[in-house]
């Protein structure tokens, strides 16, 4: 089994940050974000790289446990 609790947490973080990115895009395209444009833009700017980093960390951890 390759999925460890650590890689599962990384995958969960990747999913949550991806959902935040998509939600921020919808909020910004709607024109009236609930948290305001600057806060929503910051959430979007942070969530996109976090999604990639969490996913990369999950894959790296799973590959390390293949042995």
mmCIF file of N, CA, C and O in Angstrom:
data_model
loop_
_atom_site.group_PDB
_atom_site.id
_atom_site.type_symbol
_atom_site.label_atom_id
_atom_site.label_comp_id
_atom_site.label_asym_id
_atom_site.label_seq_id
_atom_site.Cartn_x
_atom_site.Cartn_y
_atom_site.Cartn_z
ATOM 1 N N UNK A 1 0.852 -1.178 0.000
ATOM 2 C CA UNK A 1 0.000 0.000 0.000
ATOM 3 C C UNK A 1 0.897 1.240 0.000
ATOM 4 O O UNK A 1 1.774 1.379 0.828
ATOM 5 N N UNK A 2 0.644 2.148 -0.930
ATOM 6 C CA UNK A 2 1.501 3.310 -1.096
ATOM 7 C C UNK A 2 0.989 4.539 -0.356
ATOM 8 O O UNK A 2 1.746 5.441 -0.072
ATOM 9 N N UNK A 3 -0.305 4.592 -0.092
ATOM 10 C CA UNK A 3 -0.873 5.764 0.562
ATOM 11 C C UNK A 3 -0.631 5.684 2.062
ATOM 12 O O UNK A 3 -1.075 4.755 2.730
ATOM 13 N N UNK A 4 0.088 6.651 2.573
ATOM 14 C CA UNK A 4 0.339 6.747 4.008
ATOM 15 C C UNK A 4 -0.514 7.874 4.570
ATOM 16 O O UNK A 4 -1.043 8.691 3.809
ATOM 17 N N UNK A 5 -0.663 7.949 5.868
ATOM 18 C CA UNK A 5 -1.411 9.083 6.432
ATOM 19 C C UNK A 5 -0.814 10.435 6.047
ATOM 20 O O UNK A 5 -1.540 11.394 5.797
ATOM 21 N N UNK A 6 0.488 10.482 5.962
ATOM 22 C CA UNK A 6 1.153 11.732 5.579
ATOM 23 C C UNK A 6 0.805 12.129 4.149
ATOM 24 O O UNK A 6 0.444 13.285 3.887
ATOM 25 N N UNK A 7 0.863 11.186 3.213
ATOM 26 C CA UNK A 7 0.516 11.517 1.830
ATOM 27 C C UNK A 7 -0.976 11.782 1.693
ATOM 28 O O UNK A 7 -1.389 12.594 0.859
ATOM 29 N N UNK A 8 -1.787 11.146 2.523
ATOM 30 C CA UNK A 8 -3.215 11.428 2.526
ATOM 31 C C UNK A 8 -3.517 12.843 2.977
ATOM 32 O O UNK A 8 -4.398 13.513 2.420
ATOM 33 N N UNK A 9 -2.785 13.308 3.970
ATOM 34 C CA UNK A 9 -2.958 14.700 4.416
ATOM 35 C C UNK A 9 -2.518 15.684 3.338
ATOM 36 O O UNK A 9 -3.164 16.719 3.127
ATOM 37 N N UNK A 10 -1.436 15.348 2.650
ATOM 38 C CA UNK A 10 -0.990 16.208 1.553
ATOM 39 C C UNK A 10 -2.033 16.250 0.435
ATOM 40 O O UNK A 10 -2.316 17.308 -0.127
ATOM 41 N N UNK A 11 -2.610 15.100 0.105
ATOM 42 C CA UNK A 11 -3.644 15.076 -0.927
ATOM 43 C C UNK A 11 -4.878 15.846 -0.481
ATOM 44 O O UNK A 11 -5.505 16.540 -1.286
ATOM 45 N N UNK A 12 -5.242 15.730 0.776
ATOM 46 C CA UNK A 12 -6.371 16.494 1.293
ATOM 47 C C UNK A 12 -6.120 17.987 1.228
ATOM 48 O O UNK A 12 -6.997 18.764 0.845
ATOM 49 N N UNK A 13 -4.908 18.398 1.579
ATOM 50 C CA UNK A 13 -4.547 19.810 1.483
ATOM 51 C C UNK A 13 -4.570 20.300 0.046
ATOM 52 O O UNK A 13 -4.987 21.427 -0.226
ATOM 53 N N UNK A 14 -4.149 19.444 -0.871
ATOM 54 C CA UNK A 14 -4.185 19.796 -2.281
ATOM 55 C C UNK A 14 -5.623 19.983 -2.756
ATOM 56 O O UNK A 14 -5.922 20.929 -3.492
ATOM 57 N N UNK A 15 -6.506 19.112 -2.329
ATOM 58 C CA UNK A 15 -7.919 19.232 -2.711
ATOM 59 C C UNK A 15 -8.545 20.498 -2.147
ATOM 60 O O UNK A 15 -9.269 21.209 -2.852
ATOM 61 N N UNK A 16 -8.284 20.779 -0.892
ATOM 62 C CA UNK A 16 -8.860 21.972 -0.264
ATOM 63 C C UNK A 16 -8.346 23.244 -0.929
ATOM 64 O O UNK A 16 -9.119 24.170 -1.213
ATOM 65 N N UNK A 17 -7.053 23.288 -1.214
ATOM 66 C CA UNK A 17 -6.517 24.488 -1.849
ATOM 67 C C UNK A 17 -6.997 24.620 -3.296
ATOM 68 O O UNK A 17 -7.209 25.734 -3.783
ATOM 69 N N UNK A 18 -7.206 23.499 -3.993
ATOM 70 C CA UNK A 18 -7.752 23.569 -5.353
ATOM 71 C C UNK A 18 -9.194 24.071 -5.331
ATOM 72 O O UNK A 18 -9.592 24.874 -6.188
ATOM 73 N N UNK A 19 -9.971 23.630 -4.355
ATOM 74 C CA UNK A 19 -11.346 24.106 -4.221
ATOM 75 C C UNK A 19 -11.355 25.599 -3.910
ATOM 76 O O UNK A 19 -12.180 26.354 -4.435
ATOM 77 N N UNK A 20 -10.424 26.045 -3.069
ATOM 78 C CA UNK A 20 -10.332 27.474 -2.758
ATOM 79 C C UNK A 20 -9.978 28.285 -4.001
ATOM 80 O O UNK A 20 -10.510 29.383 -4.204
ATOM 81 N N UNK A 21 -9.112 27.747 -4.838
ATOM 82 C CA UNK A 21 -8.735 28.454 -6.068
ATOM 83 C C UNK A 21 -9.926 28.567 -7.012
ATOM 84 O O UNK A 21 -10.204 29.644 -7.553
ATOM 85 N N UNK A 22 -10.647 27.473 -7.200
ATOM 86 C CA UNK A 22 -11.803 27.502 -8.091
ATOM 87 C C UNK A 22 -12.883 28.432 -7.543
ATOM 88 O O UNK A 22 -13.482 29.220 -8.283
ATOM 89 N N UNK A 23 -13.124 28.374 -6.252
ATOM 90 C CA UNK A 23 -14.103 29.267 -5.642
ATOM 91 C C UNK A 23 -13.712 30.724 -5.781
ATOM 92 O O UNK A 23 -14.563 31.584 -6.044
ATOM 93 N N UNK A 24 -12.437 31.010 -5.644
ATOM 94 C CA UNK A 24 -11.968 32.387 -5.789
ATOM 95 C C UNK A 24 -12.138 32.878 -7.228
ATOM 96 O O UNK A 24 -12.512 34.031 -7.455
ATOM 97 N N UNK A 25 -11.891 32.001 -8.187
ATOM 98 C CA UNK A 25 -12.080 32.381 -9.583
ATOM 99 C C UNK A 25 -13.548 32.700 -9.859
ATOM 100 O O UNK A 25 -13.874 33.699 -10.494
ATOM 101 N N UNK A 26 -14.438 31.869 -9.341
ATOM 102 C CA UNK A 26 -15.861 32.140 -9.523
ATOM 103 C C UNK A 26 -16.283 33.425 -8.831
ATOM 104 O O UNK A 26 -17.062 34.205 -9.376
ATOM 105 N N UNK A 27 -15.788 33.640 -7.620
ATOM 106 C CA UNK A 27 -16.134 34.866 -6.896
ATOM 107 C C UNK A 27 -15.639 36.111 -7.634
ATOM 108 O O UNK A 27 -16.353 37.100 -7.735
ATOM 109 N N UNK A 28 -14.422 36.058 -8.154
ATOM 110 C CA UNK A 28 -13.874 37.210 -8.869
ATOM 111 C C UNK A 28 -14.587 37.433 -10.204
ATOM 112 O O UNK A 28 -14.802 38.575 -10.610
ATOM 113 N N UNK A 29 -14.959 36.362 -10.878
ATOM 114 C CA UNK A 29 -15.641 36.525 -12.160
ATOM 115 C C UNK A 29 -17.072 37.005 -11.975
ATOM 116 O O UNK A 29 -17.631 37.637 -12.868
ATOM 117 N N UNK A 30 -17.670 36.731 -10.831
ATOM 118 C CA UNK A 30 -19.017 37.205 -10.527
ATOM 119 C C UNK A 30 -19.026 38.722 -10.363
ATOM 120 O O UNK A 30 -19.985 39.379 -10.717
ATOM 121 N N UNK A 31 -17.981 39.267 -9.814
ATOM 122 C CA UNK A 31 -17.856 40.717 -9.706
ATOM 123 C C UNK A 31 -18.053 41.276 -8.315
ATOM 124 O O UNK A 31 -17.655 42.401 -8.048
ATOM 125 N N UNK A 32 -18.659 40.521 -7.419
ATOM 126 C CA UNK A 32 -18.894 40.996 -6.058
ATOM 127 C C UNK A 32 -18.487 39.914 -5.053
ATOM 128 O O UNK A 32 -19.344 39.257 -4.458
ATOM 129 N N UNK A 33 -17.183 39.730 -4.843
ATOM 130 C CA UNK A 33 -16.739 38.687 -3.906
ATOM 131 C C UNK A 33 -17.201 38.979 -2.480
ATOM 132 O O UNK A 33 -17.264 40.142 -2.067
ATOM 133 N N UNK A 34 -17.523 37.931 -1.752
ATOM 134 C CA UNK A 34 -17.992 38.079 -0.368
ATOM 135 C C UNK A 34 -16.935 38.700 0.530
ATOM 136 O O UNK A 34 -17.263 39.466 1.426
ATOM 137 N N UNK A 35 -15.679 38.357 0.320
ATOM 138 C CA UNK A 35 -14.598 38.871 1.163
ATOM 139 C C UNK A 35 -13.929 40.109 0.583
ATOM 140 O O UNK A 35 -12.946 40.595 1.125
ATOM 141 N N UNK A 36 -14.401 40.585 -0.550
ATOM 142 C CA UNK A 36 -13.776 41.720 -1.218
ATOM 143 C C UNK A 36 -12.756 41.245 -2.229
ATOM 144 O O UNK A 36 -12.232 40.128 -2.148
ATOM 145 N N UNK A 37 -12.469 42.101 -3.188
ATOM 146 C CA UNK A 37 -11.552 41.731 -4.268
ATOM 147 C C UNK A 37 -10.126 41.476 -3.771
ATOM 148 O O UNK A 37 -9.516 40.467 -4.138
ATOM 149 N N UNK A 38 -9.559 42.341 -2.919
ATOM 150 C CA UNK A 38 -8.161 42.088 -2.517
ATOM 151 C C UNK A 38 -7.978 40.774 -1.752
ATOM 152 O O UNK A 38 -7.033 40.028 -2.028
ATOM 153 N N UNK A 39 -8.877 40.493 -0.831
ATOM 154 C CA UNK A 39 -8.739 39.255 -0.033
ATOM 155 C C UNK A 39 -8.934 38.032 -0.919
ATOM 156 O O UNK A 39 -8.186 37.049 -0.819
ATOM 157 N N UNK A 40 -9.910 38.075 -1.800
ATOM 158 C CA UNK A 40 -10.158 36.947 -2.696
ATOM 159 C C UNK A 40 -8.989 36.742 -3.654
ATOM 160 O O UNK A 40 -8.605 35.605 -3.947
ATOM 161 N N UNK A 41 -8.388 37.826 -4.123
ATOM 162 C CA UNK A 41 -7.225 37.711 -5.004
ATOM 163 C C UNK A 41 -6.026 37.120 -4.253
ATOM 164 O O UNK A 41 -5.266 36.323 -4.821
ATOM 165 N N UNK A 42 -5.872 37.479 -3.001
ATOM 166 C CA UNK A 42 -4.790 36.906 -2.194
ATOM 167 C C UNK A 42 -5.010 35.415 -1.982
ATOM 168 O O UNK A 42 -4.078 34.611 -2.088
ATOM 169 N N UNK A 43 -6.264 35.031 -1.694
ATOM 170 C CA UNK A 43 -6.583 33.608 -1.524
ATOM 171 C C UNK A 43 -6.260 32.850 -2.811
ATOM 172 O O UNK A 43 -5.669 31.768 -2.782
ATOM 173 N N UNK A 44 -6.629 33.423 -3.947
ATOM 174 C CA UNK A 44 -6.335 32.782 -5.231
ATOM 175 C C UNK A 44 -4.835 32.677 -5.466
ATOM 176 O O UNK A 44 -4.330 31.620 -5.866
ATOM 177 N N UNK A 45 -4.119 33.753 -5.188
ATOM 178 C CA UNK A 45 -2.669 33.758 -5.417
ATOM 179 C C UNK A 45 -1.945 32.763 -4.516
ATOM 180 O O UNK A 45 -0.920 32.201 -4.916
ATOM 181 N N UNK A 46 -2.445 32.521 -3.331
ATOM 182 C CA UNK A 46 -1.810 31.559 -2.424
ATOM 183 C C UNK A 46 -2.237 30.121 -2.707
ATOM 184 O O UNK A 46 -1.445 29.186 -2.535
ATOM 185 N N UNK A 47 -3.477 29.938 -3.106
ATOM 186 C CA UNK A 47 -3.986 28.577 -3.252
ATOM 187 C C UNK A 47 -3.453 27.868 -4.499
ATOM 188 O O UNK A 47 -3.313 26.647 -4.491
ATOM 189 N N UNK A 48 -3.146 28.604 -5.547
ATOM 190 C CA UNK A 48 -2.649 27.943 -6.762
ATOM 191 C C UNK A 48 -1.292 27.274 -6.526
ATOM 192 O O UNK A 48 -1.136 26.081 -6.804
ATOM 193 N N UNK A 49 -0.294 27.974 -5.983
ATOM 194 C CA UNK A 49 0.979 27.261 -5.746
ATOM 195 C C UNK A 49 0.875 26.208 -4.639
ATOM 196 O O UNK A 49 1.546 25.181 -4.701
ATOM 197 N N UNK A 50 0.017 26.453 -3.638
ATOM 198 C CA UNK A 50 -0.145 25.452 -2.577
ATOM 199 C C UNK A 50 -0.707 24.145 -3.120
ATOM 200 O O UNK A 50 -0.324 23.070 -2.655
ATOM 201 N N UNK A 51 -1.612 24.232 -4.085
ATOM 202 C CA UNK A 51 -2.168 23.020 -4.686
ATOM 203 C C UNK A 51 -1.054 22.188 -5.307
ATOM 204 O O UNK A 51 -0.974 20.976 -5.076
ATOM 205 N N UNK A 52 -0.208 22.831 -6.078
ATOM 206 C CA UNK A 52 0.902 22.112 -6.705
ATOM 207 C C UNK A 52 1.899 21.567 -5.703
ATOM 208 O O UNK A 52 2.358 20.434 -5.828
ATOM 209 N N UNK A 53 2.219 22.361 -4.701
ATOM 210 C CA UNK A 53 3.191 21.911 -3.692
ATOM 211 C C UNK A 53 2.667 20.723 -2.881
ATOM 212 O O UNK A 53 3.399 19.761 -2.649
ATOM 213 N N UNK A 54 1.407 20.797 -2.460
ATOM 214 C CA UNK A 54 0.828 19.680 -1.706
ATOM 215 C C UNK A 54 0.753 18.418 -2.557
ATOM 216 O O UNK A 54 1.039 17.320 -2.082
ATOM 217 N N UNK A 55 0.366 18.567 -3.828
ATOM 218 C CA UNK A 55 0.285 17.399 -4.697
ATOM 219 C C UNK A 55 1.666 16.801 -4.934
ATOM 220 O O UNK A 55 1.845 15.579 -4.886
ATOM 221 N N UNK A 56 2.648 17.654 -5.183
ATOM 222 C CA UNK A 56 4.016 17.178 -5.385
ATOM 223 C C UNK A 56 4.527 16.447 -4.136
ATOM 224 O O UNK A 56 5.160 15.392 -4.234
ATOM 225 N N UNK A 57 4.233 16.993 -2.958
ATOM 226 C CA UNK A 57 4.677 16.354 -1.716
ATOM 227 C C UNK A 57 3.985 15.005 -1.523
ATOM 228 O O UNK A 57 4.619 14.046 -1.050
ATOM 229 N N UNK A 58 2.714 14.899 -1.897
ATOM 230 C CA UNK A 58 1.995 13.621 -1.762
ATOM 231 C C UNK A 58 2.588 12.578 -2.695
ATOM 232 O O UNK A 58 2.792 11.421 -2.297
ATOM 233 N N UNK A 59 2.880 12.958 -3.921
ATOM 234 C CA UNK A 59 3.465 12.006 -4.879
ATOM 235 C C UNK A 59 4.872 11.600 -4.429
ATOM 236 O O UNK A 59 5.233 10.416 -4.496
ATOM 237 N N UNK A 60 5.632 12.553 -3.944
ATOM 238 C CA UNK A 60 6.987 12.250 -3.467
ATOM 239 C C UNK A 60 6.945 11.280 -2.284
ATOM 240 O O UNK A 60 7.736 10.329 -2.228
ATOM 241 N N UNK A 61 6.019 11.497 -1.356
ATOM 242 C CA UNK A 61 5.903 10.615 -0.205
ATOM 243 C C UNK A 61 5.441 9.210 -0.627
ATOM 244 O O UNK A 61 5.936 8.218 -0.117
ATOM 245 N N UNK A 62 4.496 9.154 -1.551
ATOM 246 C CA UNK A 62 4.024 7.845 -2.019
ATOM 247 C C UNK A 62 5.120 7.074 -2.742
ATOM 248 O O UNK A 62 5.268 5.865 -2.552
ATOM 249 N N UNK A 63 5.908 7.772 -3.538
ATOM 250 C CA UNK A 63 7.017 7.101 -4.231
ATOM 251 C C UNK A 63 8.098 6.630 -3.255
ATOM 252 O O UNK A 63 8.716 5.596 -3.477
ATOM 253 N N UNK A 64 8.294 7.384 -2.194
ATOM 254 C CA UNK A 64 9.300 6.984 -1.201
ATOM 255 C C UNK A 64 8.856 5.734 -0.464
ATOM 256 O O UNK A 64 9.706 4.966 0.013
ATOM 257 N N UNK A 65 7.562 5.491 -0.377
ATOM 258 C CA UNK A 65 7.054 4.319 0.341
ATOM 259 C C UNK A 65 6.786 3.137 -0.563
ATOM 260 O O UNK A 65 6.205 2.148 -0.128
ATOM 261 N N UNK A 66 7.197 3.213 -1.808
ATOM 262 C CA UNK A 66 7.000 2.093 -2.729
ATOM 263 C C UNK A 66 7.982 0.952 -2.473
ATOM 264 O O UNK A 66 7.757 -0.164 -2.897
ATOM 265 N N UNK A 67 9.047 1.224 -1.773
ATOM 266 C CA UNK A 67 10.092 0.217 -1.553
ATOM 267 C C UNK A 67 9.688 -0.791 -0.529
ATOM 268 O O UNK A 67 8.952 -0.702 0.314
#
